[in-house]
PDB file of C-alpha atoms in Angstrom:
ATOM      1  CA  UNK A   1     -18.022 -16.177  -1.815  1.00 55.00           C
ATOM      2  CA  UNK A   2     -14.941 -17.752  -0.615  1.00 49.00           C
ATOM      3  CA  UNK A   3     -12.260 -20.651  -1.860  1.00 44.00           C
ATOM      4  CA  UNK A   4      -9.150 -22.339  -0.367  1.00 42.00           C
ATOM      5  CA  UNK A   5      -5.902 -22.400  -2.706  1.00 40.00           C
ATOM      6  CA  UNK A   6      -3.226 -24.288  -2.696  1.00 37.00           C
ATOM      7  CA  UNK A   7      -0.405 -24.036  -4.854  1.00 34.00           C
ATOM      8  CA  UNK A   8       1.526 -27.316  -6.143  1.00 32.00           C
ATOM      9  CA  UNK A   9       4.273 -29.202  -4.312  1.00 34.00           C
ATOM     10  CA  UNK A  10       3.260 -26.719  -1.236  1.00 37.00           C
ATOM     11  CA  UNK A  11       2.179 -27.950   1.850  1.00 39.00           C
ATOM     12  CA  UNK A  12       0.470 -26.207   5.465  1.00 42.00           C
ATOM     13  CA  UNK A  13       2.128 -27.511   8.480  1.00 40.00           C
ATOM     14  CA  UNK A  14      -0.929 -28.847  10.970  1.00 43.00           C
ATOM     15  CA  UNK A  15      -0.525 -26.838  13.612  1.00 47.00           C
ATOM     16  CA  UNK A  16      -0.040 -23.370  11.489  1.00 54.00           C
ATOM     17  CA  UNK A  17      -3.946 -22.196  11.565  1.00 63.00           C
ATOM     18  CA  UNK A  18      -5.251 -20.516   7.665  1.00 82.00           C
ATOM     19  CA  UNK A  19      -4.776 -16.762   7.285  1.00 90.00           C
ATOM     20  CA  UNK A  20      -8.269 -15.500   5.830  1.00 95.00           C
ATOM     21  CA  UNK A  21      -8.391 -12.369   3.771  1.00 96.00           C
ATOM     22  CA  UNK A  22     -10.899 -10.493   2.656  1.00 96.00           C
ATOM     23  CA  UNK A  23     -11.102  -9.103  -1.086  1.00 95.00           C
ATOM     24  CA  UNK A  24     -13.705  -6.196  -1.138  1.00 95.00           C
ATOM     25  CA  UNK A  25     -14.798  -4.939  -5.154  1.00 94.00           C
ATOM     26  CA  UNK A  26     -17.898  -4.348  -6.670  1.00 92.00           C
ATOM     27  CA  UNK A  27     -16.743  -6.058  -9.411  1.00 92.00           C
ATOM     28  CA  UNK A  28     -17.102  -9.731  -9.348  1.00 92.00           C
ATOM     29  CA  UNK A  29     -14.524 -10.758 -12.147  1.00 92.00           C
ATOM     30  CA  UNK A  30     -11.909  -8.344 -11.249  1.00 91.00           C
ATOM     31  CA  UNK A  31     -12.289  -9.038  -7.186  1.00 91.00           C
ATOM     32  CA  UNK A  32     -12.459 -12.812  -8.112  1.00 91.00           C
ATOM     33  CA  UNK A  33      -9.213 -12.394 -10.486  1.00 92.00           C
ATOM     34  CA  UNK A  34      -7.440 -10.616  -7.300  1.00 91.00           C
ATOM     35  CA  UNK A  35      -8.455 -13.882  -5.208  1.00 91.00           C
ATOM     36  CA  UNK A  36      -7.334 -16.175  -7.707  1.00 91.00           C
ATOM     37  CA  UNK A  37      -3.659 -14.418  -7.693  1.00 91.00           C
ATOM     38  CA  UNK A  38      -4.010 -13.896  -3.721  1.00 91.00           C
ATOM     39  CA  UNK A  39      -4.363 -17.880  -3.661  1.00 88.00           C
ATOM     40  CA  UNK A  40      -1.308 -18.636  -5.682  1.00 89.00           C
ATOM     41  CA  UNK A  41       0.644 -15.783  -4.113  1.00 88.00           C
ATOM     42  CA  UNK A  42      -0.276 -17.050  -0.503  1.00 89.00           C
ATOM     43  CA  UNK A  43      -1.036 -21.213  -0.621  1.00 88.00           C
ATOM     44  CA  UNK A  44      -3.874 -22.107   1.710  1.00 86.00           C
ATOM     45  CA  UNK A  45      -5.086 -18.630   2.571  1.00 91.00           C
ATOM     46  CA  UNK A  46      -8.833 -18.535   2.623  1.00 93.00           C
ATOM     47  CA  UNK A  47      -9.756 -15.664   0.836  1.00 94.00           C
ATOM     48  CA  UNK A  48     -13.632 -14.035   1.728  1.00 95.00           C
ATOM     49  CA  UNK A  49     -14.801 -11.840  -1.432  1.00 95.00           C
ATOM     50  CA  UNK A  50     -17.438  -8.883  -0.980  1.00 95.00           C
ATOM     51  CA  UNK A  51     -19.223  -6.867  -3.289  1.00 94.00           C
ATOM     52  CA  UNK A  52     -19.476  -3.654  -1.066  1.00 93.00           C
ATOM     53  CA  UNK A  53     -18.481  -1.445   1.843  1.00 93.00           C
ATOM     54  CA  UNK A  54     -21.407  -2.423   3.979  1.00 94.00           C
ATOM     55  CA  UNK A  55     -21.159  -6.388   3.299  1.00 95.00           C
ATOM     56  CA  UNK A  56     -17.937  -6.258   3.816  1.00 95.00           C
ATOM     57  CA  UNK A  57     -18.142  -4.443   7.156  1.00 95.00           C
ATOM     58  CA  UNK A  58     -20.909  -7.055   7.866  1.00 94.00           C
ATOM     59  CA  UNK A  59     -17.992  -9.745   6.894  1.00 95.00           C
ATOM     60  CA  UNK A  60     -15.648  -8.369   9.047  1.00 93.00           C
ATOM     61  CA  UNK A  61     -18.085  -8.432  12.318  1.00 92.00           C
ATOM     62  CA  UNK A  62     -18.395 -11.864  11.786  1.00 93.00           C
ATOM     63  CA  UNK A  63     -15.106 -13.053  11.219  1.00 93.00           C
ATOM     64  CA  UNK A  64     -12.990 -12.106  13.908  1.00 91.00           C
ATOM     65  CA  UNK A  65     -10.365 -14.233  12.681  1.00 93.00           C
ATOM     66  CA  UNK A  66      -9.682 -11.996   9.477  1.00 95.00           C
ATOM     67  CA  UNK A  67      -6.099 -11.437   8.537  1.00 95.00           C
ATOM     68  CA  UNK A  68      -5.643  -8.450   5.879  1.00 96.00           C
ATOM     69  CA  UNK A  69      -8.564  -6.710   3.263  1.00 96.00           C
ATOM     70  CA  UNK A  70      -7.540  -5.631   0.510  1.00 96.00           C
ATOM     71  CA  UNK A  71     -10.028  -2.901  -0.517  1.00 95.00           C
ATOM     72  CA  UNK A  72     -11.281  -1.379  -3.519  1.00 92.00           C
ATOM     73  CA  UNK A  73     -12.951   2.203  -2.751  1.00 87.00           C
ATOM     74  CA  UNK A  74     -13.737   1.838  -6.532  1.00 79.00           C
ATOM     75  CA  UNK A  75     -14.075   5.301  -8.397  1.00 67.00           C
ATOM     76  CA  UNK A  76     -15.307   8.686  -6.755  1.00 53.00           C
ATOM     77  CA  UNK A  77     -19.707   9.608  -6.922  1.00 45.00           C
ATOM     78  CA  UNK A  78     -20.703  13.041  -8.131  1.00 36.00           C
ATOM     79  CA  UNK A  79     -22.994  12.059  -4.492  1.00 39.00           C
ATOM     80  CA  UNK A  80     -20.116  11.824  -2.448  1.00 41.00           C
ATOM     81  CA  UNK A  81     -19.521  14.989  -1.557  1.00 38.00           C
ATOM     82  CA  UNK A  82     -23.404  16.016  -1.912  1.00 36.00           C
ATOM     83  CA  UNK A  83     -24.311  13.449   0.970  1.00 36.00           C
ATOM     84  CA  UNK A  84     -21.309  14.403   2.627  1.00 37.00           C
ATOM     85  CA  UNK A  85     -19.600  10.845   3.474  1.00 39.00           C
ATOM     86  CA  UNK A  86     -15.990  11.392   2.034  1.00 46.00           C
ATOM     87  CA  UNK A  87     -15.994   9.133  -0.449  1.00 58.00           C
ATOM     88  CA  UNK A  88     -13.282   6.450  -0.788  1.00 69.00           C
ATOM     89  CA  UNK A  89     -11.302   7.939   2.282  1.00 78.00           C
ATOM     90  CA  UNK A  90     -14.748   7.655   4.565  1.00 84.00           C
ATOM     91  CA  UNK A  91     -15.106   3.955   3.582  1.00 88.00           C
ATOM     92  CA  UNK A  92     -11.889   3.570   4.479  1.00 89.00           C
ATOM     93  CA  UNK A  93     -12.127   4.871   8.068  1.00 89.00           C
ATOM     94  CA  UNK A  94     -15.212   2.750   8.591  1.00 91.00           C
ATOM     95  CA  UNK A  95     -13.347   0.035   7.589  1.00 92.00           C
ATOM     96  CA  UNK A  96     -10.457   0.776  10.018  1.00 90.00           C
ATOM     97  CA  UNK A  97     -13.182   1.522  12.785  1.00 90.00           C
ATOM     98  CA  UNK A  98     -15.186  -1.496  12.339  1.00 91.00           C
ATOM     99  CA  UNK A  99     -12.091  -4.031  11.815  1.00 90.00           C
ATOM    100  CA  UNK A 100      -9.672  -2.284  14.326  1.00 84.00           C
ATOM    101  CA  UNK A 101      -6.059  -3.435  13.982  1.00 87.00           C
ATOM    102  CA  UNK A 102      -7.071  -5.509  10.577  1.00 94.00           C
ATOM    103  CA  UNK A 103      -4.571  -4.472   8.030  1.00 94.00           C
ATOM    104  CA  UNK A 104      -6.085  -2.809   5.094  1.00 94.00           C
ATOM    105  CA  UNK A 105      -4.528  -2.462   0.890  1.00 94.00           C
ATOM    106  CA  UNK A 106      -5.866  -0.357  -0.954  1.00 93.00           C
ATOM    107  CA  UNK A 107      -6.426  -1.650  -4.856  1.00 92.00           C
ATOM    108  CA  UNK A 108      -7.285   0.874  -7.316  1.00 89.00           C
ATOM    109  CA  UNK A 109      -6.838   2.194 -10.380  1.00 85.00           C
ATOM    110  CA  UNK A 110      -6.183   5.940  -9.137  1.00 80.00           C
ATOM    111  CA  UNK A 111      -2.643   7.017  -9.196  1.00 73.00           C
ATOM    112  CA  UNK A 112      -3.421  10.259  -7.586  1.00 72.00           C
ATOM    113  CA  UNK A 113      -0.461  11.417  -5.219  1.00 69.00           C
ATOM    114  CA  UNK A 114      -3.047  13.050  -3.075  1.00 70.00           C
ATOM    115  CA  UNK A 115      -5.117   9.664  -3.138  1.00 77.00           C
ATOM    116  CA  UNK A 116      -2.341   7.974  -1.788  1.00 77.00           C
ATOM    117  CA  UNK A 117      -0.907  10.149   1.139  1.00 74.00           C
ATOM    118  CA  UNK A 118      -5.009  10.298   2.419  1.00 78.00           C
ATOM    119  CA  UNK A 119      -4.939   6.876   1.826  1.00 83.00           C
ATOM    120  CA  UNK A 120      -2.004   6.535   4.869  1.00 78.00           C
ATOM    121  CA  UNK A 121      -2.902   9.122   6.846  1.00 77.00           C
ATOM    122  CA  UNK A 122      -6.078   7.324   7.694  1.00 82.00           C
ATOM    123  CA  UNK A 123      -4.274   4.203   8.075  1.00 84.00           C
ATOM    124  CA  UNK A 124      -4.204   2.317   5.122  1.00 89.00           C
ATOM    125  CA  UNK A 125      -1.634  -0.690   5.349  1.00 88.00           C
ATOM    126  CA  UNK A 126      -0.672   0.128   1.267  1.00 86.00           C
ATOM    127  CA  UNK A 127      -1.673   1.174  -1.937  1.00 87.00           C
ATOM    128  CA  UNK A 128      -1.537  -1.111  -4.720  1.00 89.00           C
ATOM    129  CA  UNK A 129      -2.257  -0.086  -8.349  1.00 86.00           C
ATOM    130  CA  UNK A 130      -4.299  -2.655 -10.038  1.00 87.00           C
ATOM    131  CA  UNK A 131      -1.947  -2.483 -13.328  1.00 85.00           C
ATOM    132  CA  UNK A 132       1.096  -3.879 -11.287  1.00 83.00           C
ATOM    133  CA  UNK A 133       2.344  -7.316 -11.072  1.00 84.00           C
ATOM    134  CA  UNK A 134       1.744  -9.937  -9.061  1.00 86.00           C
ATOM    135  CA  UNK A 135       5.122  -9.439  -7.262  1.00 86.00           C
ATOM    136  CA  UNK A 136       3.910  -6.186  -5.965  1.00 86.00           C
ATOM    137  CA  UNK A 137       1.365  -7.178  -4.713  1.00 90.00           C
ATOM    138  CA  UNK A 138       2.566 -10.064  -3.297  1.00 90.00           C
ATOM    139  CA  UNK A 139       5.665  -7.428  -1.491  1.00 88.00           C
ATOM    140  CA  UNK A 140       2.492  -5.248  -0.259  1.00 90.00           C
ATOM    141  CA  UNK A 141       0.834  -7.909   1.488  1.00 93.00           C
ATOM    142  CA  UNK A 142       4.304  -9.038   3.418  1.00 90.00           C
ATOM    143  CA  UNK A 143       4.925  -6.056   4.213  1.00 86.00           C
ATOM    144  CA  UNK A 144       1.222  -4.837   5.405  1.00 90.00           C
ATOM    145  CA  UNK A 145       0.951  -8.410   7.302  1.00 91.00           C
ATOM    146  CA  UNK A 146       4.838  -7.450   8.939  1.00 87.00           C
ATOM    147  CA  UNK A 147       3.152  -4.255  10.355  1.00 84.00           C
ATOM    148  CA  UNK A 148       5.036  -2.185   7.658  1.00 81.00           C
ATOM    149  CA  UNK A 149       3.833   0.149   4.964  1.00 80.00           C
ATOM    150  CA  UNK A 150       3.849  -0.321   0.671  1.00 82.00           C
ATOM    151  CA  UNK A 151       3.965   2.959  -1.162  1.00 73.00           C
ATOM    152  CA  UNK A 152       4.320   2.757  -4.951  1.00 67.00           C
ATOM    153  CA  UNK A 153       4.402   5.923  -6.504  1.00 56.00           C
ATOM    154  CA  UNK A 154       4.342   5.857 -10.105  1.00 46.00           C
ATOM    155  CA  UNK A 155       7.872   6.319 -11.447  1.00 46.00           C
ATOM    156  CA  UNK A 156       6.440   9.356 -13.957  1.00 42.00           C
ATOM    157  CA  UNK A 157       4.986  11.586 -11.185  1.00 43.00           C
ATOM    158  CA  UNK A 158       8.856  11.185  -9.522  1.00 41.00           C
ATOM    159  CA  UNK A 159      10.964  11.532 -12.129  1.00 43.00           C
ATOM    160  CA  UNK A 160       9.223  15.012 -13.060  1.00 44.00           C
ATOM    161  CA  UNK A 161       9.092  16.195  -9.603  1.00 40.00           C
ATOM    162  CA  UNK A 162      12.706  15.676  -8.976  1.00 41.00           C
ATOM    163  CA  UNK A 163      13.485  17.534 -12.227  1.00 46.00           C
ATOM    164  CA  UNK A 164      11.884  19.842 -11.435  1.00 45.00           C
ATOM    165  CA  UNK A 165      12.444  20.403  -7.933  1.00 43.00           C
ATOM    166  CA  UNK A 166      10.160  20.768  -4.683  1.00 41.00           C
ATOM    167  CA  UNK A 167       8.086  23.406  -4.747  1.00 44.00           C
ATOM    168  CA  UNK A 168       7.330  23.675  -0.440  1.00 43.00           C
ATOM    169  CA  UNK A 169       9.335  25.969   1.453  1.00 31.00           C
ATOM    170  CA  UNK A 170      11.319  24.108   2.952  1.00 46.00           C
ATOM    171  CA  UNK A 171      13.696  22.198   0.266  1.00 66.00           C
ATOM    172  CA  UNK A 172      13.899  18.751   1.866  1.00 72.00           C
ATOM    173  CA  UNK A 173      15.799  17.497  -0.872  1.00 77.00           C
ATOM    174  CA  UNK A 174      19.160  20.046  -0.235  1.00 80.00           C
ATOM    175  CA  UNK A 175      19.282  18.412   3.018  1.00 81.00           C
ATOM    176  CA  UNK A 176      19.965  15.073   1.157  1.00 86.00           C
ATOM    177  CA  UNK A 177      23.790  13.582  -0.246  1.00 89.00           C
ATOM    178  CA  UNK A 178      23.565  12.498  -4.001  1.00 88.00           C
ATOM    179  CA  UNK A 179      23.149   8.952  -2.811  1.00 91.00           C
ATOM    180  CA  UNK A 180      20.539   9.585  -0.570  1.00 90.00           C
ATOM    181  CA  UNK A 181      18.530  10.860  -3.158  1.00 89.00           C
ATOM    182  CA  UNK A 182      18.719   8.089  -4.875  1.00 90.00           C
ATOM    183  CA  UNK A 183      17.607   6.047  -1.692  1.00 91.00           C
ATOM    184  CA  UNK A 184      14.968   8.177  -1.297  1.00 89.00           C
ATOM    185  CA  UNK A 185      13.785   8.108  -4.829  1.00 85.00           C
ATOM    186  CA  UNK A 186      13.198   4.280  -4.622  1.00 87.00           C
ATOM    187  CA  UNK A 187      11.930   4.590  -1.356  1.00 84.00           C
ATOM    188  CA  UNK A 188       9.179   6.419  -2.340  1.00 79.00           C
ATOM    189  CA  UNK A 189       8.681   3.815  -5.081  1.00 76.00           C
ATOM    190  CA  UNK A 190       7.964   1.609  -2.865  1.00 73.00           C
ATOM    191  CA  UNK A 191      10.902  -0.766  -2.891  1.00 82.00           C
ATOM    192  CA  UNK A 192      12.220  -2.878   0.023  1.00 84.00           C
ATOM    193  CA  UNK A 193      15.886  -2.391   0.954  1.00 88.00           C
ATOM    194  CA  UNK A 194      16.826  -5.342  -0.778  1.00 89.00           C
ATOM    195  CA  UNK A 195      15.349  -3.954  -3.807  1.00 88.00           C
ATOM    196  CA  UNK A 196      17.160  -0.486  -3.521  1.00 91.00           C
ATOM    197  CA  UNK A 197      20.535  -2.302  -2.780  1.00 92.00           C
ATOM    198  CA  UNK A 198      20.126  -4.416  -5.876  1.00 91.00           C
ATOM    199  CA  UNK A 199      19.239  -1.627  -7.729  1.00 91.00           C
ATOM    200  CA  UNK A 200      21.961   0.886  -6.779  1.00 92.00           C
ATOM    201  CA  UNK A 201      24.671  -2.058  -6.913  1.00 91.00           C
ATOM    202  CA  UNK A 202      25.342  -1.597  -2.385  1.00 91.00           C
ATOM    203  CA  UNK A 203      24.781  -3.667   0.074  1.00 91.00           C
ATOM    204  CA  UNK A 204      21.539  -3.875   1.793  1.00 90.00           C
ATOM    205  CA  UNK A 205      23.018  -2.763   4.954  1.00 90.00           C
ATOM    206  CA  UNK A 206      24.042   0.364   3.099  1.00 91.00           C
ATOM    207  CA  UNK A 207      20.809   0.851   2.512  1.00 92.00           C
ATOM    208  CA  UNK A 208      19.599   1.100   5.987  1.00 90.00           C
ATOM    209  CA  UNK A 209      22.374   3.443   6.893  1.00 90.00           C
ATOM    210  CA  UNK A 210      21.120   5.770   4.086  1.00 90.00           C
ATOM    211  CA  UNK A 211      17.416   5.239   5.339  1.00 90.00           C
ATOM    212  CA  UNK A 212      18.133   5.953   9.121  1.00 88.00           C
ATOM    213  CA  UNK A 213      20.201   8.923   7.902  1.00 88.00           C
ATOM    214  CA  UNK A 214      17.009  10.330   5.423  1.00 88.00           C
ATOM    215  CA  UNK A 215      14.611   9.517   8.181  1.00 85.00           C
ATOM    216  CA  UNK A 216      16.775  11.244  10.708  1.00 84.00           C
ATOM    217  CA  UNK A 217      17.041  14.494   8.054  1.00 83.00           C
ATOM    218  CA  UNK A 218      13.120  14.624   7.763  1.00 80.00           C
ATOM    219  CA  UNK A 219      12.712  13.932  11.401  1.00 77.00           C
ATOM    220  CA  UNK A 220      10.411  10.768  10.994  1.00 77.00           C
ATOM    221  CA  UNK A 221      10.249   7.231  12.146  1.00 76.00           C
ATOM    222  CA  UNK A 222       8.944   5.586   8.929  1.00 75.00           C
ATOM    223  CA  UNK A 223       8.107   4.906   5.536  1.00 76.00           C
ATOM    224  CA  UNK A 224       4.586   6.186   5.466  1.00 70.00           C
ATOM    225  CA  UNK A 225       5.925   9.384   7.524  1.00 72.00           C
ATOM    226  CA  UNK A 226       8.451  10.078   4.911  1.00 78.00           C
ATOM    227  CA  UNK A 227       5.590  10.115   1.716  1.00 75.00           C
ATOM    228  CA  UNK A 228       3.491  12.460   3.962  1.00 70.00           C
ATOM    229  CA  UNK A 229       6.449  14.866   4.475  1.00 73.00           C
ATOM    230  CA  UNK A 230       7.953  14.159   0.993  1.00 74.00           C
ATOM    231  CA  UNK A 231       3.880  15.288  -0.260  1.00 67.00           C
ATOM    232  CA  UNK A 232       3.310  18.332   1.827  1.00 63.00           C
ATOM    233  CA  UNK A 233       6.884  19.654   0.550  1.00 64.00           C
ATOM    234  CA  UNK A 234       5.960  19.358  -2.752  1.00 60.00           C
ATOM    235  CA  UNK A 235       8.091  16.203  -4.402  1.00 63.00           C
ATOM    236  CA  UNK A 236       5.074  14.734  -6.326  1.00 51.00           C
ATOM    237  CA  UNK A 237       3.920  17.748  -8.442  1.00 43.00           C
ATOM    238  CA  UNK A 238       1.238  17.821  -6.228  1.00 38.00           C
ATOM    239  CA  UNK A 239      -0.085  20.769  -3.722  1.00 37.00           C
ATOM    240  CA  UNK A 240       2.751  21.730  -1.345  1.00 35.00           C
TER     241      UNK A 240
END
């Protein structure tokens, strides 16, 4: 199934060619609600729907054109791990395998920490809970179509861990000012730098300096790098 949207008073220059996505959910109603917003969030996109993994690897092989997928690896099988496929995360990879450098969301309902950093580690574009606004998802997909990463991480999960403390050897969070740790919180939220500067009352080039300066500190070169460390160090109440 597909449909062109275009919101009102908006117009597509001529020579600017449509962006098609690809919305893959076994559920018709909910991957034809995600369309629906996908069409008012980005006028004139041409959005593809699919029902499964395998049609929408079949999709995919014939539409070489294809912009972003937005994927639902809906909820784990009891014959997952008795057939031995992985599950959500090998769906995923075949995905990445079959589209190559085709951005790739992940929608679901699972707020797992775990979920999230296997999610990025096999090369997942974001992770978008299907309970969030439309303005999320409309910051994942800018930010997944700018070659950037979106990381929401539910607020509860952080607010407990940094109570309580990391629990991995090494303490990442000593290493950090006061401030930075309340970069760092948001960061791991998933908010832009505007977003954090707004938030913390700085300006957004205050921001970045905190960001280079955490980055630098956990001796990574992105977003996605600092949710991996931040996980395997124990800030999401999660295995260290």
């Amino acid at each position: 199934m597909e449909f062109e949207l275009q919101a009102r008073g908006s117009s597509r220059s001529a020579g600017n060619p449509t962006r098609i996505f690809l919305v893959v959910d076994e559920q018709p109603m909910v991957r034809h609600g995600f369309a629906l917003s996908i069409g008012e969030i980005c006028p004139g996109t041409r959005v593809l729907e699919a029902g499964s993994l395998d049609e929408a690897l079949d999709i995919g092989r014939k539409t070489p054109e294809l912009a972003l997928v937005l994927y639902d690896p809906g909820p784990p099988r009891l014959d997952d791990a008795d057939a031995g496929g992985g599950g959500a995360i090998d769906g995923l990879r075949r995905l990445k395998e079959a589209l190559g450098g085709v951005p790739v969301l992940i929608l679901t309902n699972s707020d797992e920490v775990a979920d999230i950093v296997d999610s990025v580690r096999m090369g997942a574009r974001g992770y978008v809970l299907k309970t969030s606004p439309p303005e999320v998802l409309e910051h994942a997909i800018s930010l997944a179509l700018s070659g950037d990463v979106f990381l929401p991480l539910p607020r509860a999960v952080l607010n407990g861990a940094l109570s309580e403390g990391p629990r991995g050897n090494d303490d990442i969070l000593d290493r950090l000012t006061d401030r930075q740790r309340d970069v760092f919180e948001l960061l791991l939220a998933g908010h832009s730098n505007k977003e954090i500067a707004r938030g913390l009352g700085v300006l957004e080039g205050t921001v970045k300096v905190h960001v280079r300066a955490i980055m630098q500190k956990l001796g990574v070169r992105n977003r996605t790098q600092v949710a991996v460390v931040a996980a395997r160090n124990g800030c999401f109440n999660g295995e260290g």
